[in-house]
XYZ file of C-alpha atoms in Angstrom:
726
model
C 2.537 -3.226 -27.788
C -0.962 -2.609 -26.453
C -2.357 -5.491 -28.513
C 0.325 -7.809 -27.147
C -0.430 -6.633 -23.618
C -4.131 -7.268 -24.131
C -3.444 -10.780 -25.441
C -1.190 -11.489 -22.468
C -3.967 -10.276 -20.163
C -6.452 -12.742 -21.636
C -3.981 -15.610 -21.292
C -3.260 -14.602 -17.697
C -6.983 -14.471 -16.939
C -7.374 -18.070 -18.164
C -4.444 -19.257 -16.024
C -5.880 -17.538 -12.950
C -9.446 -18.709 -13.539
C -8.429 -22.368 -13.732
C -5.680 -22.030 -11.075
C -3.017 -23.231 -13.519
C -0.147 -20.953 -12.586
C 0.340 -21.551 -8.899
C 3.355 -20.313 -6.945
C 5.708 -21.049 -9.850
C 4.220 -18.265 -11.965
C 3.384 -16.037 -8.992
C 5.779 -13.177 -9.965
C 4.417 -13.080 -13.524
C 0.834 -13.263 -12.290
C 1.357 -10.459 -9.793
C 3.121 -8.257 -12.350
C 0.316 -8.709 -14.864
C -2.331 -7.958 -12.262
C -0.550 -4.771 -11.193
C -0.093 -3.514 -14.745
C -3.224 -4.149 -16.792
C -6.059 -2.393 -14.890
C -3.979 0.686 -14.122
C -2.578 0.885 -17.633
C -6.109 1.159 -19.034
C -6.284 4.563 -17.360
C -2.674 5.723 -17.587
C -2.336 5.058 -21.323
C -4.747 7.945 -21.795
C -1.923 10.245 -20.585
C 0.808 9.811 -23.203
C 2.594 13.059 -22.359
C 2.629 12.507 -18.583
C 5.925 12.079 -16.790
C 7.101 8.474 -17.342
C 7.968 8.075 -13.670
C 4.463 9.168 -12.694
C 3.011 6.775 -15.253
C 4.748 3.863 -13.537
C 3.411 4.971 -10.153
C -0.155 5.472 -11.312
C -0.217 2.154 -13.161
C 0.813 0.111 -10.127
C -1.061 2.042 -7.428
C -4.304 2.387 -9.371
C -4.235 -1.330 -10.159
C -3.843 -2.176 -6.467
C -6.650 0.242 -5.554
C -8.945 -1.233 -8.205
C -8.511 -4.740 -6.786
C -9.172 -3.454 -3.278
C -12.748 -2.520 -4.146
C -14.015 -6.012 -5.134
C -11.940 -7.565 -2.365
C -13.698 -5.358 0.192
C -17.149 -5.882 -1.279
C -16.749 -9.660 -1.337
C -15.390 -9.762 2.234
C -18.251 -7.598 3.492
C -20.836 -9.640 1.580
C -19.304 -13.002 2.636
C -19.008 -13.980 -1.024
C -15.363 -14.823 -1.653
C -14.314 -15.606 -5.244
C -10.995 -13.841 -5.932
C -9.892 -15.845 -8.981
C -13.059 -15.422 -11.085
C -13.207 -11.746 -10.151
C -9.570 -11.179 -11.113
C -10.050 -13.009 -14.397
C -13.040 -10.783 -15.169
C -11.073 -7.616 -14.354
C -8.183 -8.712 -16.585
C -10.474 -9.595 -19.497
C -12.273 -6.250 -19.274
C -8.945 -4.411 -19.042
C -7.570 -6.341 -22.027
C -10.661 -5.528 -24.076
C -10.420 -1.830 -23.259
C -6.744 -1.781 -24.184
C -7.359 -3.572 -27.484
C -10.472 -1.679 -28.562
C -9.865 1.890 -27.443
C -6.793 3.782 -28.675
C -4.485 5.531 -26.212
C -4.878 9.229 -25.509
C -3.394 11.777 -27.876
C -2.042 14.131 -25.231
C -3.373 16.595 -22.721
C -1.165 19.579 -23.384
C 1.994 20.678 -21.658
C 2.157 20.398 -17.911
C 3.572 23.183 -15.794
C 5.823 23.233 -12.774
C 4.365 26.029 -10.680
C 3.991 28.317 -13.615
C 6.936 27.176 -15.709
C 6.157 25.002 -18.731
C 7.920 21.667 -18.684
C 10.245 21.069 -21.604
C 11.920 18.167 -19.850
C 14.129 15.834 -21.819
C 12.805 12.266 -21.815
C 13.964 9.931 -19.099
C 17.000 7.988 -20.288
C 15.430 4.570 -19.758
C 12.854 5.318 -22.424
C 15.651 5.678 -24.957
C 17.565 2.569 -23.975
C 16.677 1.101 -27.341
C 19.337 3.455 -28.742
C 21.861 2.532 -26.029
C 22.734 6.236 -25.868
C 23.157 6.066 -22.119
C 25.944 3.508 -22.383
C 27.668 4.084 -25.717
C 30.551 6.050 -27.069
C 32.096 7.823 -24.096
C 35.221 5.766 -23.502
C 36.148 3.308 -20.770
C 35.368 5.807 -18.028
C 31.676 5.527 -18.882
C 31.611 1.954 -17.649
C 33.585 2.421 -14.425
C 30.587 3.531 -12.286
C 28.521 0.666 -13.681
C 31.296 -1.777 -12.909
C 31.595 -0.485 -9.347
C 27.829 -0.731 -8.898
C 27.743 -4.268 -10.242
C 30.640 -5.413 -8.058
C 29.090 -3.763 -4.990
C 25.791 -5.564 -5.570
C 27.567 -8.903 -5.935
C 29.577 -8.286 -2.766
C 26.374 -7.345 -0.970
C 24.776 -10.613 -2.034
C 27.806 -12.558 -0.806
C 27.678 -10.673 2.503
C 24.042 -11.621 3.032
C 24.779 -15.239 2.153
C 27.406 -15.524 4.867
C 25.505 -13.501 7.481
C 23.114 -16.262 8.454
C 20.142 -16.028 10.817
C 22.135 -16.074 14.045
C 22.797 -12.634 15.507
C 26.272 -11.853 16.796
C 26.809 -9.504 19.710
C 24.238 -7.194 21.271
C 23.888 -4.604 18.500
C 21.528 -6.532 16.241
C 22.608 -6.693 12.622
C 25.217 -3.969 13.122
C 27.541 -6.559 14.638
C 26.210 -9.479 12.584
C 26.847 -8.175 9.070
C 30.345 -8.973 7.793
C 32.706 -6.130 6.981
C 32.183 -6.558 3.256
C 28.514 -5.622 3.704
C 29.589 -2.198 4.934
C 32.059 -1.828 2.062
C 29.328 -2.647 -0.457
C 26.835 -0.194 1.059
C 29.486 2.523 1.345
C 30.397 2.054 -2.311
C 26.793 2.446 -3.484
C 26.184 5.444 -1.204
C 29.335 7.049 -2.644
C 28.138 6.325 -6.188
C 24.757 7.925 -5.481
C 26.385 11.031 -3.993
C 28.814 11.288 -6.904
C 25.982 10.853 -9.403
C 24.009 13.837 -8.064
C 26.925 16.093 -7.077
C 29.357 15.659 -9.974
C 29.956 18.595 -12.273
C 28.313 16.589 -15.025
C 25.569 14.518 -13.464
C 25.310 10.818 -14.184
C 22.535 9.650 -16.479
C 19.024 9.074 -15.217
C 19.466 5.398 -15.961
C 22.503 5.137 -13.713
C 20.884 7.209 -10.977
C 17.800 4.999 -11.105
C 19.900 1.840 -10.953
C 22.172 3.028 -8.142
C 19.348 4.338 -5.941
C 17.383 1.136 -6.543
C 20.452 -0.813 -5.462
C 20.795 1.372 -2.377
C 17.131 0.874 -1.454
C 17.627 -2.882 -1.784
C 20.694 -2.778 0.470
C 19.032 -0.675 3.149
C 15.530 -2.124 3.164
C 15.951 -5.696 1.936
C 19.065 -6.753 3.863
C 17.283 -7.516 7.139
C 14.398 -9.491 5.572
C 16.738 -11.447 3.297
C 18.858 -12.975 6.076
C 15.827 -14.625 7.705
C 13.281 -17.091 6.352
C 10.154 -15.629 7.981
C 8.835 -12.087 8.542
C 11.160 -10.669 11.164
C 9.078 -8.069 13.028
C 6.666 -9.267 15.720
C 4.004 -6.639 15.056
C 3.548 -7.849 11.477
C 2.120 -11.183 12.635
C -1.179 -9.721 13.826
C -1.652 -8.364 10.310
C -0.741 -11.752 8.871
C -3.356 -13.335 11.138
C -6.117 -10.992 9.949
C -5.198 -11.651 6.311
C -5.207 -15.417 6.863
C -8.563 -15.181 8.611
C -10.141 -13.380 5.653
C -8.541 -15.767 3.183
C -9.749 -18.823 5.110
C -13.278 -17.638 5.885
C -13.930 -15.324 2.943
C -15.400 -12.648 5.179
C -14.744 -9.981 7.777
C -16.316 -9.828 11.232
C -16.332 -6.299 12.718
C -17.028 -7.709 16.182
C -13.562 -9.281 16.374
C -11.238 -6.261 16.442
C -10.475 -2.901 14.870
C -8.617 -4.463 11.944
C -11.815 -6.146 10.795
C -13.460 -2.729 10.744
C -10.788 -1.254 8.469
C -10.115 -4.322 6.278
C -9.039 -2.792 2.963
C -5.390 -3.813 3.099
C -6.103 -7.225 4.591
C -8.847 -7.979 2.070
C -6.787 -7.108 -0.993
C -3.805 -9.022 0.423
C -5.902 -12.154 0.949
C -7.483 -11.568 -2.473
C -4.158 -11.361 -4.310
C -2.665 -14.175 -2.233
C -5.411 -16.471 -3.495
C -4.859 -15.270 -7.059
C -1.089 -15.828 -7.154
C -1.193 -19.104 -5.238
C 0.172 -18.010 -1.854
C -2.712 -18.434 0.565
C -0.672 -18.023 3.750
C 0.500 -14.448 4.275
C 3.564 -15.722 6.157
C 4.943 -16.819 2.777
C 5.011 -13.330 1.243
C 4.731 -10.759 4.045
C 8.521 -10.300 4.242
C 8.508 -8.888 0.688
C 6.588 -5.835 1.882
C 9.584 -4.026 3.390
C 11.515 -3.671 0.157
C 8.462 -3.426 -2.124
C 6.825 -0.533 -0.290
C 10.174 1.190 0.256
C 11.032 1.080 -3.457
C 7.566 2.133 -4.574
C 7.557 5.078 -2.167
C 10.998 6.160 -3.396
C 9.706 6.146 -6.983
C 6.686 8.208 -5.925
C 8.954 10.761 -4.257
C 10.956 10.997 -7.471
C 7.754 11.604 -9.439
C 6.571 14.217 -6.929
C 9.895 16.044 -7.013
C 9.777 16.077 -10.824
C 6.465 17.942 -10.659
C 8.168 20.630 -8.591
C 11.346 21.280 -10.573
C 13.133 20.773 -13.865
C 16.473 20.553 -12.064
C 17.598 16.897 -12.008
C 19.977 17.555 -9.125
C 17.032 18.603 -6.984
C 14.655 15.768 -7.805
C 17.303 13.053 -7.591
C 18.723 14.483 -4.357
C 15.241 14.641 -2.815
C 14.754 10.990 -3.739
C 18.101 10.020 -2.231
C 17.448 11.998 0.958
C 14.099 10.258 1.419
C 15.694 6.837 0.947
C 18.381 7.643 3.535
C 16.082 9.084 6.204
C 12.913 6.953 6.183
C 13.963 5.279 9.421
C 10.516 4.842 11.036
C 10.277 1.403 9.396
C 6.628 1.533 8.422
C 7.312 -0.416 5.235
C 6.616 -3.756 6.841
C 3.467 -5.778 6.147
C 0.851 -3.393 7.529
C -2.103 -1.188 6.522
C 0.043 1.864 7.329
C 2.515 1.056 4.551
C -0.288 0.506 2.024
C -2.200 3.658 2.950
C 0.983 5.761 3.059
C 1.673 4.796 -0.552
C -1.894 5.766 -1.451
C -1.446 9.118 0.315
C 1.740 9.920 -1.592
C -0.008 9.008 -4.848
C -2.869 11.337 -3.969
C -0.365 14.156 -3.529
C 1.214 13.281 -6.871
C -2.170 13.428 -8.619
C -2.979 16.799 -7.062
C 0.414 18.310 -7.898
C 0.260 17.058 -11.482
C -3.308 17.856 -12.523
C -5.116 20.014 -9.964
C -2.863 23.042 -9.406
C -4.412 26.438 -9.849
C -4.035 30.110 -9.070
C -4.866 30.546 -5.380
C -7.566 32.726 -3.892
C -7.024 36.445 -3.393
C -6.260 36.145 0.322
C -3.526 33.617 -0.460
C -1.989 35.847 -3.119
C -1.901 38.715 -0.617
C 0.105 36.516 1.743
C 2.404 35.601 -1.131
C 2.963 39.265 -1.942
C 3.950 39.969 1.657
C 6.393 37.057 1.591
C 7.918 38.292 -1.649
C 8.926 41.353 0.286
C 11.331 39.138 2.232
C 13.207 38.459 -0.967
C 13.533 42.162 -1.674
C 14.735 42.755 1.884
C 17.213 39.898 2.245
C 18.168 39.217 -1.397
C 17.669 42.515 -3.238
C 19.919 41.712 -6.186
C 17.996 38.635 -7.241
C 15.392 38.808 -9.975
C 12.051 37.465 -8.686
C 10.993 34.095 -10.051
C 8.085 34.507 -12.476
C 4.695 33.242 -11.325
C 2.081 32.019 -13.748
C -1.145 33.857 -14.350
C -2.923 30.503 -14.358
C -1.452 27.182 -13.426
C -4.018 24.883 -14.937
C -3.334 21.668 -16.769
C -5.714 20.609 -19.491
C -9.297 21.303 -18.406
C -10.277 17.855 -19.646
C -8.007 16.234 -17.046
C -9.246 18.098 -13.978
C -12.405 16.109 -13.360
C -10.851 12.651 -14.000
C -7.970 13.585 -11.699
C -10.360 14.752 -8.986
C -12.290 11.482 -9.247
C -9.046 9.499 -9.081
C -7.981 11.413 -5.981
C -11.292 10.731 -4.243
C -11.133 7.090 -5.291
C -7.722 6.725 -3.661
C -9.033 8.457 -0.534
C -11.977 6.045 -0.416
C -9.622 3.052 -0.529
C -7.449 4.671 2.144
C -10.468 5.345 4.343
C -11.350 1.644 4.380
C -7.752 0.566 4.994
C -6.339 2.662 7.841
C -7.599 4.753 10.732
C -5.022 7.565 10.632
C -3.911 8.182 7.047
C -7.196 9.634 5.675
C -7.030 12.391 8.285
C -3.397 13.090 7.510
C -4.503 13.508 3.893
C -7.250 15.902 5.017
C -4.822 17.943 7.116
C -2.446 18.206 4.169
C -4.779 18.710 1.196
C -7.976 20.281 2.544
C -6.480 23.781 3.141
C -4.768 23.744 -0.255
C -8.126 23.116 -1.941
C -9.921 25.675 0.219
C -7.386 28.427 -0.605
C -7.364 27.567 -4.293
C -3.882 26.116 -4.695
C -5.669 23.000 -5.948
C -8.998 22.994 -7.738
C -11.875 22.230 -7.860
C -12.406 23.462 -4.327
C -15.134 20.945 -3.518
C -12.592 18.115 -3.546
C -11.242 19.230 -0.152
C -14.574 18.901 1.666
C -15.254 15.673 -0.238
C -12.072 14.167 1.212
C -13.361 14.944 4.696
C -16.843 13.636 3.987
C -15.489 10.266 2.870
C -13.435 9.850 6.034
C -16.170 10.988 8.406
C -18.874 8.910 6.696
C -16.807 5.751 7.141
C -15.835 6.605 10.696
C -19.296 7.383 12.092
C -20.531 3.745 12.193
C -17.323 2.877 14.079
C -17.414 5.873 16.412
C -18.726 4.074 19.511
C -16.309 1.188 19.089
C -13.267 3.451 18.788
C -14.389 5.730 21.610
C -15.038 2.850 24.009
C -11.960 0.848 23.058
C -9.318 3.524 22.520
C -10.796 6.965 23.104
C -11.159 9.710 20.525
C -8.771 12.229 22.060
C -5.649 11.936 24.138
C -5.880 15.527 25.321
C -4.740 18.829 23.898
C -1.224 18.748 25.344
C 0.932 18.771 22.208
C 4.104 17.937 24.121
C 2.523 14.976 25.881
C 1.036 13.706 22.635
C 4.450 13.968 21.003
C 6.175 12.026 23.765
C 7.104 8.381 23.539
C 8.234 6.186 26.417
C 10.303 3.232 25.205
C 10.250 -0.007 27.182
C 12.360 0.295 30.315
C 15.510 -1.808 30.238
C 17.513 -1.944 33.429
C 20.926 -2.927 32.129
C 21.399 -0.413 29.318
C 24.980 0.859 28.995
C 26.362 4.197 27.849
C 26.976 3.044 24.279
C 23.391 1.836 23.995
C 22.109 5.138 25.320
C 24.000 7.028 22.629
C 22.791 4.665 19.923
C 19.226 5.089 21.170
C 19.513 8.807 20.406
C 20.293 8.165 16.727
C 16.615 8.307 15.600
C 16.136 11.717 17.203
C 19.432 12.920 15.738
C 18.475 11.820 12.231
C 14.988 13.330 12.531
C 16.343 16.632 13.807
C 19.021 16.717 11.119
C 16.650 16.270 8.187
C 14.169 18.637 9.817
C 16.747 21.423 10.049
C 17.957 20.832 6.492
C 14.395 20.838 5.174
C 13.399 24.041 6.956
C 16.605 25.753 5.825
C 15.829 24.651 2.282
C 12.336 26.131 2.509
C 13.836 29.429 3.640
C 16.367 29.461 0.813
C 13.798 28.614 -1.838
C 11.465 31.265 -0.469
C 14.191 33.922 -0.554
C 14.912 33.010 -4.157
C 11.394 34.116 -5.032
C 9.698 30.712 -5.315
C 7.011 31.734 -2.856
C 4.026 29.731 -4.062
C 6.010 26.562 -4.520
C 7.561 26.876 -1.065
C 4.226 27.599 0.604
C 2.638 24.450 -0.824
C 5.538 22.142 -0.012
C 6.127 23.787 3.368
C 2.477 23.354 4.319
C 2.566 19.675 3.356
C 5.555 19.283 5.687
C 3.990 21.188 8.596
C 0.396 19.926 8.344
C 0.991 16.524 10.031
C 2.050 18.311 13.237
C -1.540 19.411 13.824
C -2.411 15.801 14.635
C -0.524 16.308 17.893
C -3.170 18.792 19.046
C -5.549 15.986 19.992
C -4.067 12.503 19.660
C -0.981 10.610 20.774
C -1.914 7.595 18.599
C -0.847 5.145 21.277
C 2.411 7.005 21.906
C 3.438 6.783 18.251
C 2.111 10.116 16.988
C 5.524 11.725 16.652
C 6.699 8.883 14.423
C 3.676 9.309 12.154
C 4.184 13.067 12.041
C 7.783 12.596 10.952
C 6.831 9.992 8.367
C 4.216 12.208 6.688
C 6.477 15.267 6.815
C 9.550 13.455 5.475
C 8.815 13.589 1.704
C 8.528 17.347 1.810
C 11.512 17.809 4.115
C 13.522 15.782 1.605
C 12.506 18.231 -1.121
C 13.491 21.106 1.172
C 16.924 19.562 1.785
C 17.453 19.274 -1.965
C 16.487 22.940 -2.378
C 19.029 23.874 0.259
C 21.856 22.313 -1.730
C 20.896 23.016 -5.336
C 18.308 25.816 -5.624
C 21.006 28.319 -6.542
C 21.626 29.304 -10.168
C 24.926 27.411 -10.370
C 26.567 24.417 -8.718
C 29.013 25.678 -6.105
C 31.805 24.029 -4.179
C 30.053 24.742 -0.881
C 26.889 23.084 -2.152
C 28.822 19.989 -3.209
C 30.619 19.749 0.107
C 27.427 20.348 2.074
C 25.456 17.780 0.105
C 28.246 15.205 0.346
C 28.678 15.635 4.096
C 24.945 15.676 4.787
C 24.154 12.592 2.716
C 27.053 10.729 4.327
C 25.774 11.584 7.810
C 22.283 10.457 6.827
C 23.590 7.114 5.570
C 25.542 6.495 8.767
C 22.686 7.432 11.096
C 20.137 5.447 9.087
C 22.283 2.321 9.247
C 22.578 2.610 13.020
C 18.866 3.273 13.526
C 17.531 0.655 11.150
C 19.666 -2.332 12.068
C 20.580 -1.967 15.741
C 17.198 -3.113 17.138
C 17.204 -6.418 15.269
C 18.322 -8.418 18.293
C 15.411 -7.197 20.414
C 12.570 -7.537 17.929
C 13.408 -10.295 15.463
C 11.091 -13.312 15.447
C 12.900 -16.639 14.802
C 11.516 -19.231 12.415
C 11.154 -21.772 15.234
C 8.794 -19.426 17.070
C 6.698 -19.016 13.932
C 6.402 -22.784 13.439
C 5.357 -23.222 17.075
C 2.796 -20.434 16.788
C 1.272 -22.046 13.693
C 1.036 -25.347 15.583
C -0.855 -23.618 18.383
C -3.150 -21.738 16.006
C -4.237 -25.018 14.451
C -5.074 -26.632 17.808
C -6.062 -24.120 20.468
C -9.754 -23.820 21.258
C -11.957 -21.020 22.531
C -11.640 -21.923 26.212
C -7.878 -22.507 26.335
C -5.187 -20.334 27.935
C -1.639 -19.908 26.620
C 1.245 -18.655 28.748
C 4.362 -17.291 27.059
C 7.392 -15.280 28.092
C 6.633 -11.863 26.621
C 4.565 -10.095 23.978
C 6.846 -10.804 21.016
C 5.971 -14.473 20.582
C 3.854 -14.522 17.357
C 0.772 -16.275 18.727
C -1.539 -14.205 16.523
C -0.614 -15.707 13.186
C -3.424 -17.735 11.619
C -7.143 -17.828 10.878
C -7.864 -19.016 14.425
C -6.512 -15.782 15.913
C -9.924 -14.585 17.223
C -9.739 -17.423 19.743
C -6.748 -15.704 21.343
C -8.430 -12.318 21.743
C -11.255 -13.038 24.198
C -10.787 -12.459 27.926
C -6.988 -12.471 27.804
C -6.363 -16.108 26.970
C -2.895 -15.231 25.687
C -0.967 -13.961 28.683
C 2.639 -13.439 29.656
C 4.303 -15.211 32.553
C 6.426 -12.128 33.205
C 4.121 -10.359 35.676
C 3.276 -13.666 37.337
C 6.961 -14.434 37.845
C 7.696 -10.906 39.027
C 5.085 -11.226 41.788
C 6.180 -14.689 42.932
C 8.584 -15.453 45.772
C 11.079 -17.092 43.427
C 9.853 -20.678 43.702
C 7.244 -21.285 41.002
C 5.686 -24.716 40.508
C 3.314 -26.054 37.821
C 0.509 -26.069 40.372
C 1.014 -22.336 40.874
C 0.506 -21.730 37.165
C -2.663 -23.815 37.192
C -4.096 -21.954 40.184
C -3.247 -18.616 38.539
C -5.035 -19.636 35.331
C -8.085 -21.053 37.113
C -8.436 -17.967 39.276
C -8.477 -15.623 36.288
C -9.963 -17.619 33.397
C -11.170 -21.123 34.378
C -9.842 -22.582 31.111
C -10.397 -25.995 29.593
C -6.708 -26.464 28.736
C -3.525 -24.668 29.785
C -0.486 -24.438 27.494
C 2.919 -23.072 28.505
C 5.360 -21.977 25.800
C 9.110 -21.923 26.474
C 11.019 -20.172 23.686
C 14.813 -19.862 23.805
C 14.818 -16.518 22.020
C 12.079 -14.995 24.153
C 13.694 -16.268 27.346
C 17.069 -14.836 26.346
C 15.570 -11.411 25.687
C 13.600 -11.432 28.945
C 16.731 -12.320 30.903
C 18.756 -9.696 29.030
C 16.189 -7.047 29.944
C 16.167 -8.377 33.542
C 12.400 -8.814 33.566
C 12.771 -11.512 36.224
C 15.435 -13.660 37.861
C 17.384 -15.589 35.253
C 16.804 -18.972 36.935
C 13.072 -18.745 37.511
C 11.803 -19.768 34.089
C 14.378 -22.551 33.482
C 13.558 -23.926 36.947
C 9.842 -23.919 36.124
C 10.476 -25.771 32.874
C 12.588 -28.384 34.653
C 9.805 -28.987 37.165
C 7.283 -29.369 34.350
C 9.533 -31.604 32.239
C 10.470 -34.101 34.961
C 7.124 -34.238 36.749
C 3.815 -35.761 35.751
C 1.873 -32.515 35.905
C 2.168 -31.735 32.167
C 2.432 -33.378 28.762
C 5.236 -32.385 26.392
C 3.125 -31.711 23.274
C 5.522 -29.823 20.962
C 9.279 -29.445 20.544
C 11.322 -28.126 17.624
C 14.554 -27.622 19.535
C 14.141 -23.898 20.191
C 10.530 -23.933 21.391
C 8.892 -26.352 23.809
C 5.168 -26.421 24.542
C 3.642 -28.183 27.521
C 0.004 -28.831 28.325
C -0.774 -28.691 32.037
C -2.893 -31.547 33.328
C -5.750 -29.984 35.209
C -6.449 -31.124 38.749
C -9.855 -32.755 38.959
């Protein structure tokens, strides 16, 4: 198998080097690129958890490509295809020449040796998971297959037009809800049944559920749907077009890891415009993160009910929607992988002060649960000594890539992991300070820029930093107000379940395990002591706490010695509530934030034509003007501006000459463009940002007069160029 993989790598390198594959072979090219470099390292761990092997292969490959992408962008030497071909040839040679590892010894789950049965999908060659159990064996598979087909049909008939004022909630046909409900029910049955379903079925059903929840919205549109993803697309297209980064442009060019590797791989697979592939990020990151959570949970327990339930809880509660095309999604995946590496290879017996705290906490078990035998703790929780140093290097390598990709995530990693290294739960201890040194060393050259542009601290008011003020909408009704509370309800619900699970696991004697997981859940809250992160800090805190709260929720249901009726009923009710709340939260805002294809086409037209001294007026901030390699032209002295405030200050009778005077007074531009978008106008009128007739009246004056040229029209978007008065 390794020899065949090496041969395939050489063939792929030739195709990439001579640009022979193109978009047709893009999926194969991407798969090969994400397998070969990482597999060189992971094949040295033959006895590692198969789920973790998948994670490390993909994530390490992506991180490896990020390094040359960054170096080339910084050096202004941009040759992605030759570099990728070289990496693949080297990886193929290493796979062919050097044999795989022979094992690193048994791993331990917080002191308990792992004698875990192999994952079912590794034994599919025997068809044991599907054979010989009667017709009932195939019923769940049949239901899953039918549900996926019905889901596909539902998406096909949904279309891009939204119905009603509840986003996709009122646009999806009824059969979409039936399909999702069926798969949710299958997942709950699979983890709660007296005899659990096979790992293969659980993997397939949860994968199907992730596709339904995270791919439905992107699949019913033909362009990336979220407006804030287009700035990231613009930065990627800039790097791909120019082959360099320019730190003077904006903060994204100062943390270009994600953008550089995206432009790098886009060139390699034949998709040089990030608009063509950015929509794939939502499902791809969501699925990869779910797999990482499964691998993390498997390092914490042998109980399949716990690790599959934790995975399902995470999939049903990750409502923050940070899976879109953004550095946050990339760095979050790197952070979770860092935690997986630490939990797998770097666990150790903690320092004496930590063990004293553990002993005091064990007294709670004696007090509140005296009849329970304490869970045994290991004298030493060390994996193979030979793996400690490579794992530490891998962890620091992932932190280095994260540091160059996102401003926040490296410090979340420090908050979470630094104390665990300092108190000896992970070793070697020097890794904790090294994580901080990497982040600080990268930040120092950017200190003045960040301080002057954004400020280093928002103040030490934790409640203020945790607050978020949504955009004010004047015509919100009672139903909308209740729906707007769904995110807080879901967050509070999983938070309470997770904390209750920590308490239950602690009282069962699993003190050390609970302390580590509980700290990882609580650590992100310390960010609120000094930063509001633009009003989004509480969302980031929830996102980084969620994996560990999901584990806590699974402990709450299944950490007892036997499966009980109350546990089944509690798990079933809780997972059902999560699914309902997630659906409301994730799909209701589609009508407000979705970017139509016509707007994207118009924005690309502008990007190709607008110069440095031009001004563009649009209706509100969601028109995707920042989309292409010319985006720096839109950033200087506010040349992209909204008509909203101008219209709000007017007396109700706005003429083209008024727009020209407003532009000349503020910017003295060479050319003035006005964009009229049906979707943006409809949203502005719905939110009552200005009188409903003002903007249509302005467009009529422009269209019938001789003050402007009609330079673009695709039916839904019209662009006019104002003729300047001499």
